[in-house]
Coordinates of C-alpha atoms and ligand atoms in Angstrom, one line a residue:
M1 CA 73.5 82.0 99.4
E2 CA 76.1 83.0 97.0
E3 CA 74.2 86.1 96.1
N4 CA 74.2 87.0 99.8
L5 CA 77.9 86.4 100.1
N6 CA 78.4 88.8 97.1
K7 CA 76.2 91.4 98.7
E8 CA 77.9 91.2 102.1
V9 CA 81.4 91.4 100.7
K10 CA 80.5 94.4 98.4
R11 CA 79.2 96.4 101.3
R12 CA 82.4 96.0 103.5
R13 CA 84.9 98.7 104.0
T14 CA 87.9 97.7 106.1
F15 CA 90.3 100.5 106.8
A16 CA 92.8 102.1 109.3
I17 CA 93.2 105.7 110.3
I18 CA 96.8 106.8 110.2
S19 CA 97.9 110.0 111.8
H20 CA 100.3 111.6 114.2
P21 CA 99.1 111.6 117.9
D22 CA 96.6 114.4 118.6
A23 CA 95.7 115.0 114.9
G24 CA 92.1 113.9 115.7
K25 CA 91.9 110.2 114.9
T26 CA 89.8 109.4 118.0
T27 CA 87.5 112.3 117.4
I28 CA 86.8 111.3 113.8
T29 CA 86.2 107.7 114.8
E30 CA 83.8 108.9 117.4
H31 CA 81.8 110.8 114.8
L32 CA 81.6 107.7 112.6
L33 CA 80.3 105.8 115.6
L34 CA 77.8 108.6 116.4
Y35 CA 76.5 108.7 112.9
S36 CA 76.1 105.0 112.7
G37 CA 74.2 104.9 116.0
A38 CA 76.8 102.7 117.7
I39 CA 77.4 105.3 120.4
R40 CA 75.0 107.9 121.8
E41 CA 77.3 110.6 123.0
A42 CA 80.5 112.3 121.9
G43 CA 83.3 111.7 124.3
T44 CA 82.6 108.0 124.7
V45 CA 85.6 106.7 122.8
K46 CA 87.8 109.1 124.8
A47 CA 86.5 107.5 128.0
K48 CA 89.6 105.3 127.7
G49 CA 91.8 106.1 130.6
K50 CA 89.4 108.6 132.1
K51 CA 87.1 108.2 135.0
S52 CA 83.7 108.1 133.4
N53 CA 80.3 106.6 133.8
K54 CA 80.0 106.1 130.1
F55 CA 80.8 102.6 128.9
A56 CA 84.3 102.0 127.8
K57 CA 85.2 100.9 124.3
S58 CA 85.9 97.4 125.3
D59 CA 86.5 95.3 128.4
W60 CA 90.1 94.8 127.2
M61 CA 90.8 98.3 128.3
E62 CA 89.9 97.5 131.9
I63 CA 92.3 94.6 131.7
E64 CA 95.0 96.8 130.2
K65 CA 94.5 99.5 132.8
Q66 CA 95.0 96.9 135.5
R67 CA 98.1 95.8 133.8
G68 CA 99.2 99.3 133.3
I69 CA 100.1 98.6 129.7
S70 CA 97.9 99.4 126.9
V71 CA 98.6 97.1 124.0
T72 CA 95.3 96.7 122.2
S73 CA 95.0 97.5 118.6
S74 CA 91.3 97.0 118.6
V75 CA 88.9 96.6 115.7
M76 CA 85.5 98.4 115.6
Q77 CA 82.7 97.1 113.4
V78 CA 79.8 99.4 112.7
D79 CA 77.0 99.7 110.2
Y80 CA 77.1 103.0 108.4
D81 CA 74.6 103.9 105.8
G82 CA 74.2 100.3 104.7
Y83 CA 78.0 99.7 104.7
Q84 CA 79.7 97.4 107.1
I85 CA 82.6 99.4 108.3
N86 CA 85.6 97.8 110.0
I87 CA 88.0 100.3 111.5
V88 CA 91.2 98.8 112.6
D89 CA 93.0 100.9 115.2
T90 CA 96.6 101.8 114.7
P91 CA 97.9 102.6 118.1
G92 CA 100.1 105.7 118.3
H93 CA 101.8 107.6 121.1
E94 CA 103.6 105.3 123.5
D95 CA 101.6 102.4 122.1
F96 CA 103.4 102.6 118.7
S97 CA 104.8 99.2 117.8
E98 CA 105.3 96.8 115.0
D99 CA 101.7 95.7 115.5
T100 CA 100.7 99.2 114.3
Y101 CA 102.5 98.5 111.0
R102 CA 101.2 94.9 110.7
T103 CA 97.7 96.2 111.2
L104 CA 98.1 98.1 108.0
M105 CA 98.6 94.8 106.1
A106 CA 95.1 93.8 107.0
V107 CA 93.1 96.8 105.6
D108 CA 91.9 97.7 102.1
A109 CA 92.2 101.5 102.5
C110 CA 93.5 104.2 104.8
V111 CA 92.4 107.5 106.1
M112 CA 95.2 109.9 106.8
V113 CA 94.3 112.6 109.3
V114 CA 96.4 115.7 109.2
D115 CA 96.2 118.7 111.7
T116 CA 95.9 121.8 109.6
G117 CA 97.9 123.7 112.2
K118 CA 100.8 121.3 111.9
G119 CA 100.9 119.7 108.5
I120 CA 102.6 116.4 107.8
E121 CA 104.1 115.1 111.1
P122 CA 106.7 112.3 111.6
Q123 CA 104.4 109.5 112.6
T124 CA 102.0 110.2 109.7
K125 CA 105.0 110.0 107.4
K126 CA 106.2 106.7 108.8
L127 CA 102.8 105.1 108.5
F128 CA 102.2 106.6 105.1
E129 CA 105.3 105.0 103.8
V130 CA 104.2 101.5 104.9
V131 CA 100.7 102.0 103.4
S132 CA 102.0 103.5 100.3
K133 CA 104.1 100.4 99.5
R134 CA 100.9 98.4 99.5
G135 CA 99.3 100.5 96.8
I136 CA 96.0 100.8 98.5
P137 CA 93.8 103.9 98.4
I138 CA 94.6 106.7 100.9
F139 CA 92.1 109.4 101.8
T140 CA 93.2 112.6 103.5
F141 CA 91.2 114.5 106.1
M142 CA 92.7 117.9 106.9
N143 CA 91.4 118.4 110.4
K144 CA 90.8 121.3 112.8
L145 CA 89.4 123.7 110.4
D146 CA 87.6 125.5 113.2
R147 CA 91.1 126.7 114.3
D148 CA 93.4 129.1 112.5
G149 CA 95.8 126.8 110.7
R150 CA 98.2 126.9 107.8
E151 CA 97.2 128.1 104.3
P152 CA 95.3 125.3 102.5
L153 CA 97.4 125.6 99.4
D154 CA 100.5 125.3 101.5
L155 CA 99.2 122.2 103.2
V156 CA 98.3 120.5 100.0
S157 CA 101.7 121.2 98.4
E158 CA 103.5 120.0 101.5
L159 CA 101.5 116.8 101.4
E160 CA 102.6 116.2 97.8
E161 CA 106.2 117.1 98.4
V162 CA 106.8 115.3 101.7
L163 CA 104.9 112.2 100.9
G164 CA 105.4 112.0 97.2
I165 CA 101.7 111.4 96.4
D166 CA 99.5 113.5 94.1
A167 CA 96.6 115.2 95.8
Y168 CA 93.1 116.2 94.6
A169 CA 91.0 118.6 96.8
M170 CA 87.5 117.2 97.0
N171 CA 86.5 120.3 99.0
W172 CA 88.1 123.6 99.7
P173 CA 87.8 125.6 102.9
M174 CA 86.2 129.1 102.8
G175 CA 88.0 130.7 105.6
M176 CA 89.3 129.0 108.7
G177 CA 89.1 129.4 112.5
K178 CA 87.0 132.4 113.5
T179 CA 86.4 133.4 109.8
L180 CA 85.3 129.9 108.7
L181 CA 82.4 130.4 106.3
G182 CA 82.1 126.9 105.0
L183 CA 83.3 124.4 102.5
Y184 CA 83.2 124.6 98.7
N185 CA 82.4 120.9 98.0
L186 CA 83.6 120.0 94.5
Y187 CA 82.8 116.4 94.8
N188 CA 79.1 117.0 95.5
Q189 CA 79.0 120.3 93.6
R190 CA 77.7 122.3 96.4
L191 CA 78.6 124.8 99.1
E192 CA 78.3 123.8 102.7
I193 CA 77.8 127.0 104.8
R194 CA 78.3 126.7 108.5
H195 CA 75.8 128.8 110.4
S196 CA 76.3 127.2 113.8
Q197 CA 77.4 123.9 115.4
D198 CA 73.9 122.6 114.7
E199 CA 73.1 124.3 111.4
D200 CA 74.7 123.8 108.1
E201 CA 73.1 125.0 104.9
L202 CA 73.7 123.1 101.7
I203 CA 73.6 125.2 98.5
D204 CA 73.8 123.6 95.1
L205 CA 76.4 125.2 92.8
A206 CA 73.7 125.6 90.2
D207 CA 71.4 127.4 92.6
P208 CA 70.1 130.5 90.7
M209 CA 70.3 132.6 93.8
L210 CA 74.0 131.7 94.1
L211 CA 74.7 132.3 90.5
Q212 CA 73.0 135.7 90.7
G213 CA 75.1 136.6 93.8
Q214 CA 72.0 137.0 96.0
Y215 CA 73.5 135.4 99.1
D216 CA 75.3 137.9 101.4
F217 CA 78.4 135.7 101.8
T218 CA 79.2 135.9 98.1
K219 CA 80.3 139.5 98.7
S220 CA 82.9 138.5 101.2
S221 CA 86.6 138.3 100.2
I222 CA 86.8 134.9 102.0
Y223 CA 84.3 133.5 99.6
S224 CA 85.9 134.9 96.5
Q225 CA 89.4 134.0 97.6
A226 CA 88.4 130.3 98.3
I227 CA 86.6 130.0 94.9
E228 CA 89.6 131.5 93.2
E229 CA 92.0 129.1 94.9
A230 CA 90.0 126.0 94.3
D231 CA 89.5 126.9 90.6
L232 CA 93.2 127.6 90.3
L233 CA 94.0 124.2 91.9
H234 CA 91.7 122.4 89.6
E235 CA 93.0 124.0 86.5
A236 CA 96.6 123.8 87.3
G237 CA 96.6 120.8 89.6
N238 CA 95.9 117.1 89.3
Q239 CA 92.7 115.8 87.7
F240 CA 90.5 113.4 89.6
D241 CA 91.3 109.9 88.5
R242 CA 89.6 107.0 90.1
E243 CA 92.2 104.5 88.9
K244 CA 95.0 106.5 90.5
V245 CA 93.0 106.7 93.8
N246 CA 92.5 103.0 93.7
C247 CA 96.2 102.2 93.6
G248 CA 97.2 104.9 96.1
K249 CA 98.9 107.3 93.6
L250 CA 96.3 110.1 94.2
T251 CA 94.9 111.0 97.5
P252 CA 91.5 112.7 97.7
V253 CA 91.8 115.5 100.2
F254 CA 88.9 116.7 102.4
F255 CA 89.0 119.6 104.8
G256 CA 86.9 119.7 108.0
S257 CA 86.7 119.8 111.7
A258 CA 86.3 116.6 113.6
L259 CA 85.6 118.4 116.8
T260 CA 82.6 120.3 115.6
G261 CA 81.6 117.6 113.1
F262 CA 81.8 120.0 110.2
G263 CA 82.6 118.3 107.0
V264 CA 82.9 114.9 108.6
Q265 CA 79.7 113.4 107.3
T266 CA 80.5 114.6 103.8
F267 CA 83.9 113.0 104.1
L268 CA 82.5 109.7 105.3
D269 CA 79.9 109.6 102.6
A270 CA 82.5 110.1 99.9
F271 CA 84.8 107.7 101.6
V272 CA 82.4 104.8 101.7
D273 CA 81.4 105.5 98.2
L274 CA 85.0 105.6 96.8
A275 CA 86.8 103.2 99.1
P276 CA 87.1 99.7 97.8
S277 CA 85.3 96.6 99.0
P278 CA 87.7 93.7 99.9
A279 CA 90.1 92.9 97.1
A280 CA 91.3 89.6 95.6
V281 CA 94.6 88.4 97.1
E282 CA 97.4 86.4 95.5
T283 CA 98.7 83.3 97.2
V284 CA 102.4 82.2 97.2
T285 CA 101.7 80.0 94.2
G286 CA 100.2 82.9 92.2
E287 CA 96.6 81.8 92.5
V288 CA 94.2 84.6 93.0
I289 CA 91.7 84.3 95.8
D290 CA 88.5 86.1 95.1
P291 CA 86.8 87.5 98.2
V292 CA 83.4 86.1 97.0
Q293 CA 84.7 82.5 96.6
K294 CA 82.8 80.2 98.8
N295 CA 85.6 78.7 100.8
L296 CA 86.8 80.6 103.8
T297 CA 90.4 81.8 103.7
G298 CA 92.2 84.3 105.9
F299 CA 95.5 85.2 107.6
I300 CA 96.6 86.1 111.0
F301 CA 98.1 89.6 111.3
K302 CA 98.4 90.0 115.0
I303 CA 98.4 87.9 118.2
Q304 CA 97.4 89.5 121.4
A305 CA 98.7 87.4 124.2
N306 CA 97.6 87.1 127.7
M307 CA 95.3 90.0 127.7
N308 CA 93.8 88.7 130.8
P309 CA 96.6 87.4 133.1
A310 CA 94.1 85.4 135.0
H311 CA 93.0 83.4 132.0
R312 CA 96.2 83.5 129.9
D313 CA 94.2 83.7 126.7
R314 CA 95.7 84.7 123.4
I315 CA 93.6 86.2 120.6
A316 CA 94.7 85.8 117.1
F317 CA 93.3 88.5 114.8
V318 CA 92.2 87.0 111.5
R319 CA 91.6 89.0 108.4
I320 CA 89.1 87.1 106.3
I321 CA 90.1 87.1 102.7
S322 CA 87.4 85.1 101.2
G323 CA 84.1 83.4 101.9
K324 CA 81.9 83.2 104.9
F325 CA 82.9 82.3 108.5
E326 CA 80.4 80.4 110.5
K327 CA 80.8 79.7 114.2
G328 CA 82.1 76.2 114.9
M329 CA 83.4 75.5 111.4
N330 CA 86.5 73.6 110.7
V331 CA 89.5 75.1 108.8
T332 CA 93.0 73.9 108.1
L333 CA 96.0 75.7 109.6
Q334 CA 98.2 75.7 106.5
R335 CA 101.6 75.7 108.3
T336 CA 100.9 72.5 110.2
G337 CA 98.2 71.0 108.0
K338 CA 96.1 70.4 111.2
T339 CA 92.4 71.0 111.5
L340 CA 91.3 73.8 113.6
R341 CA 87.8 74.1 114.9
M342 CA 86.7 77.7 115.0
A343 CA 84.5 77.5 118.1
H344 CA 85.6 80.4 120.1
T345 CA 85.8 83.6 118.2
T346 CA 85.0 87.1 118.9
Q347 CA 84.3 90.2 116.8
F348 CA 84.9 93.7 117.9
L349 CA 82.2 96.2 118.4
A350 CA 82.3 99.7 119.6
D351 CA 81.1 98.8 123.0
S352 CA 81.8 95.2 123.7
R353 CA 83.4 92.0 122.6
E354 CA 80.8 89.5 121.4
E355 CA 80.8 86.0 120.3
I356 CA 80.1 86.0 116.6
Q357 CA 78.0 83.6 114.6
D358 CA 79.1 84.6 111.1
A359 CA 81.5 87.0 109.3
Y360 CA 82.5 87.7 105.7
A361 CA 85.5 88.5 103.6
G362 CA 86.8 91.9 104.8
D363 CA 85.9 91.3 108.4
I364 CA 88.3 90.8 111.2
I365 CA 87.6 88.1 113.8
G366 CA 89.4 87.2 116.9
L367 CA 90.2 83.6 117.4
Y368 CA 91.0 82.3 120.9
D369 CA 94.3 80.5 120.7
T370 CA 96.1 78.1 123.0
G371 CA 99.5 78.7 121.4
N372 CA 99.1 77.0 118.0
L373 CA 98.9 80.1 115.9
Q374 CA 101.6 82.5 114.6
I375 CA 101.6 85.8 112.9
G376 CA 101.4 85.3 109.2
D377 CA 99.6 82.0 109.4
T378 CA 97.0 81.1 106.7
I379 CA 93.8 79.3 107.5
Y380 CA 91.5 77.8 104.8
A381 CA 88.4 75.8 104.5
G382 CA 88.0 73.1 101.9
N383 CA 90.5 70.7 100.4
Q384 CA 92.6 72.9 98.4
E385 CA 95.7 74.2 100.2
V386 CA 96.0 78.0 100.3
Q387 CA 99.0 80.0 101.6
F388 CA 99.1 83.7 101.6
P389 CA 102.5 85.4 101.5
D390 CA 104.4 86.1 104.7
L391 CA 103.8 89.5 106.4
P392 CA 106.7 91.8 105.9
Q393 CA 109.2 92.6 108.7
F394 CA 109.7 96.2 109.5
T395 CA 112.9 98.0 110.1
P396 CA 113.3 98.6 113.8
E397 CA 114.6 101.9 115.0
L398 CA 115.2 101.4 118.7
F399 CA 117.6 98.9 120.2
M400 CA 118.3 97.4 123.7
K401 CA 121.0 95.0 124.9
V402 CA 119.4 92.3 127.0
S403 CA 120.8 89.6 129.3
P404 CA 119.2 87.4 132.0
K405 CA 119.3 88.9 135.5
N406 CA 119.7 85.5 137.0
V407 CA 122.1 83.2 135.2
M408 CA 120.4 80.2 136.8
K409 CA 117.3 81.1 134.7
Q410 CA 119.1 80.9 131.3
K411 CA 116.8 78.2 130.0
S412 CA 113.5 80.1 130.6
F413 CA 115.2 83.3 129.3
H414 CA 116.0 81.5 126.0
K415 CA 112.7 79.9 125.7
G416 CA 110.8 83.1 126.4
M417 CA 113.0 85.1 124.1
Q418 CA 112.6 82.5 121.3
Q419 CA 108.8 82.5 121.6
L420 CA 108.3 86.2 121.9
V421 CA 110.6 86.8 118.9
Q422 CA 108.7 84.3 116.9
E423 CA 105.4 86.0 117.8
G424 CA 106.8 89.2 116.5
A425 CA 106.9 91.0 119.8
V426 CA 110.4 92.3 119.2
Q427 CA 113.2 91.5 116.7
L428 CA 116.3 89.7 117.8
Y429 CA 120.0 90.3 116.8
R430 CA 123.3 89.1 118.0
S431 CA 126.4 91.3 117.9
Y432 CA 129.1 89.8 115.6
H433 CA 132.0 90.0 117.9
T434 CA 130.5 89.6 121.4
E435 CA 127.5 87.5 120.7
E436 CA 125.4 89.7 122.9
Y437 CA 121.6 89.7 122.5
I438 CA 120.2 92.9 121.1
I439 CA 116.5 93.4 120.6
G440 CA 115.0 95.9 118.1
A441 CA 111.6 97.6 118.0
V442 CA 109.8 100.4 116.2
G443 CA 108.2 101.7 119.4
A444 CA 109.4 101.7 123.1
L445 CA 106.3 99.9 124.2
Q446 CA 107.5 96.7 122.6
F447 CA 110.4 96.6 125.1
E448 CA 108.1 97.1 128.0
V449 CA 105.8 94.4 126.8
F450 CA 108.7 92.1 126.2
Q451 CA 110.2 92.6 129.7
Y452 CA 106.8 92.3 131.3
R453 CA 105.9 89.1 129.5
L454 CA 109.3 87.4 130.0
K455 CA 108.9 88.0 133.7
N456 CA 105.2 87.0 134.0
E457 CA 105.0 84.2 131.5
Y458 CA 108.5 82.7 131.5
N459 CA 109.6 83.7 135.0
A460 CA 112.8 85.3 133.5
E461 CA 113.9 88.7 134.6
V462 CA 116.1 90.6 132.3
E463 CA 118.6 93.4 132.4
M464 CA 118.1 95.9 129.6
E465 CA 120.6 98.4 128.4
N466 CA 119.3 101.1 126.2
M467 CA 121.3 101.6 123.0
G468 CA 119.0 104.4 121.7
S469 CA 117.8 104.8 118.1
K470 CA 119.8 103.4 115.3
I471 CA 119.5 103.1 111.5
A472 CA 119.4 99.3 110.7
R473 CA 120.6 98.4 107.2
W474 CA 120.9 94.9 105.8
I475 CA 123.8 94.0 103.6
D476 CA 124.6 91.1 101.3
P477 CA 126.9 88.6 103.1
A478 CA 129.1 88.5 99.9
E479 CA 129.8 92.2 100.3
L480 CA 130.6 92.0 103.9
D481 CA 134.0 92.5 105.5
P482 CA 133.8 92.4 109.3
K483 CA 136.4 95.1 109.4
M484 CA 133.7 97.5 108.1
S485 CA 132.3 97.5 111.6
S486 CA 133.1 100.4 114.0
S487 CA 131.7 102.1 117.0
R488 CA 129.4 104.2 114.8
N489 CA 128.2 101.2 112.8
L490 CA 127.8 98.1 114.9
L491 CA 127.7 94.9 113.0
V492 CA 125.1 92.4 114.1
R493 CA 123.3 89.4 112.6
D494 CA 119.5 89.0 112.6
R495 CA 117.8 85.8 113.6
F496 CA 118.2 84.4 110.1
D497 CA 121.9 85.0 110.4
Q498 CA 121.9 87.9 107.9
P499 CA 124.4 90.7 108.5
V500 CA 123.0 94.0 109.6
F501 CA 124.7 97.3 110.3
L502 CA 123.3 99.5 113.1
F503 CA 124.3 103.0 112.3
E504 CA 124.6 105.6 115.0
N505 CA 122.8 108.2 112.8
M506 CA 122.4 109.4 109.3
F507 CA 125.8 111.0 109.2
A508 CA 127.4 107.6 110.1
E509 CA 125.3 105.9 107.3
N510 CA 126.4 108.5 104.8
W511 CA 130.0 108.3 105.8
F512 CA 129.8 104.5 105.4
K513 CA 128.2 104.9 101.9
D514 CA 131.0 107.3 100.9
K515 CA 133.7 105.0 102.1
H516 CA 132.2 101.8 100.7
P517 CA 130.2 102.8 97.6
E518 CA 130.3 99.2 96.3
V519 CA 128.2 98.0 99.3
H520 CA 124.4 97.9 98.9
L521 CA 122.5 98.8 102.1
K522 CA 118.9 97.6 102.3
Q523 CA 116.1 98.2 104.7
L524 CA 113.1 96.0 105.5
M525 CA 109.7 97.4 104.7
Ligands
G4P1 P1 94.2 111.4 118.3 O1 93.2 110.3 118.5 O2 94.6 111.5 116.8 O3 95.4 111.4 119.2 O4 93.5 112.8 118.5 P2 92.1 113.1 119.3 O5 91.0 112.8 118.5 O6 92.2 112.5 120.7 O7 92.3 114.7 119.4 C1 93.4 115.3 120.0 C2 93.0 116.7 120.5 O8 92.6 117.5 119.4 C3 91.8 116.6 121.5 O9 91.9 117.7 122.4 C4 90.6 116.9 120.5 O10 89.5 117.4 121.2 C5 91.3 117.9 119.6 N1 90.6 117.9 118.3 C6 90.3 116.9 117.5 N2 89.7 117.3 116.3 C7 89.7 118.7 116.4 C8 89.1 119.7 115.6 O11 88.6 119.5 114.5 N3 89.3 121.0 116.1 C9 89.9 121.3 117.3 N4 89.9 122.5 117.6 N5 90.3 120.3 118.1 C10 90.2 119.1 117.7 P3 92.4 117.5 123.8 O12 92.2 118.8 124.5 O13 93.7 116.9 123.8 O14 91.4 116.4 124.4 P4 90.0 116.6 125.0 O15 90.2 116.9 126.4 O16 89.3 117.7 124.2 O17 89.3 115.3 124.8

């Protein structure tokens, strides 16, 4: 039994893909599903939102479509080459929200997809910063090599400069776009020559024919330039260091094209090989919970409420930290000390939601909830109490003033507001002087969901007044003088009564810093 637990945990890879919209996250995911046999055709994942006879990713999407709001951060679980892969989706575009960030707290590694035509884009940078603070491995896939993009050397140095991480090229492109010859794969010590969409030739670097220059391509300037660049990079650049990869200080960089599938399998093989299996996690008392310990432990990183308005169900997403989950088992909800029977759970597959029988450390399961669970809750089996640290709060960037439309409905407005804030749907502030309600979010979708849910679940309609984007900075109450507030830096308090300045823009923040150099401005994660 224990040996089995060991084996199951070791073969798990739980990760998220971070990228700016349109960099190719969906296309890469699709290839992973294709290679693993979970889907049969490219284009399936994209079926979301399109009229298609192919099956949709999950039935949630149907529900979301009916609601007109897409809020799912789904989890896909597939078997790839003997590994159990859990991909946790990080919604982008208009779906971007605090949930996107919280999801990153539940993974053991990240794949960062960069469009070679564009380089590091804003959303990638934001997500990178959150992941980077966790010190987990980050793997980079430079995508769209089938198109003419920016110079590879330029892309790698931009990555290092903008993100402040060292990079190590695992493979190097030989040409790009129409002139794409293939990849010089340093990790596997071979060349991958692309002849056509269906035909790649693998040539070992020690192949005598290659060494003697008998292949035609060795005469091309594209080939010699690529070899020169890669050699230069490896002599002058960073050395590969597994330790540094493990703590997120060095990112292995792979080039490829998700659309044509070129370089994707190589990347995935290296990824499952190098990415870590579930790690041990420290509790609030400093105890270290080993993933292979027998007792089940886990924490809730996301609650998806009322996905089906007809059933009003809530699903709590649990990241299992240790042990084995078995359907119907009892656990303790640490916050209340109450016993929780895990009878109705779900796991997430590429094509459907299914009731699960068992799951292991590293997996993510969905627990049907009737309103007892909160984001950040710890659950544990056995008699020994376990409490994992709270999830961080993230600095919101967008703000709205809210007030109830109907003053007669104050009570439901306050109740709804309190519950939704507690659930982490939005963050709540009160202005110092006028006591107005201000809500903050990292993505505009959060406001939409908030408004929708207040109306539908609490029967409270709200007026919302857009305040636009602001830079929120926390300050020590001892350093505060309410006179510091002005129209360009509004003073508010958060729900824990801590003072916060909402700066109009960076200039306002800098102006404030110059004027009050003694005041320390802090941001959340
Ligand atoms: P995302 O999930 O990160 O938002 O990106 P997604 O995979 O949806 O890809 C965004 C667009 O970029 C899609 O085109 C997709 O086909 C294209 N794309 C992804 N990978 C590559 C690549 O390696 N090379 C090239 N040339 N294009 C790539 P679209 O026209 O917006 O969508 P579709 O109509 O093709 O589905």
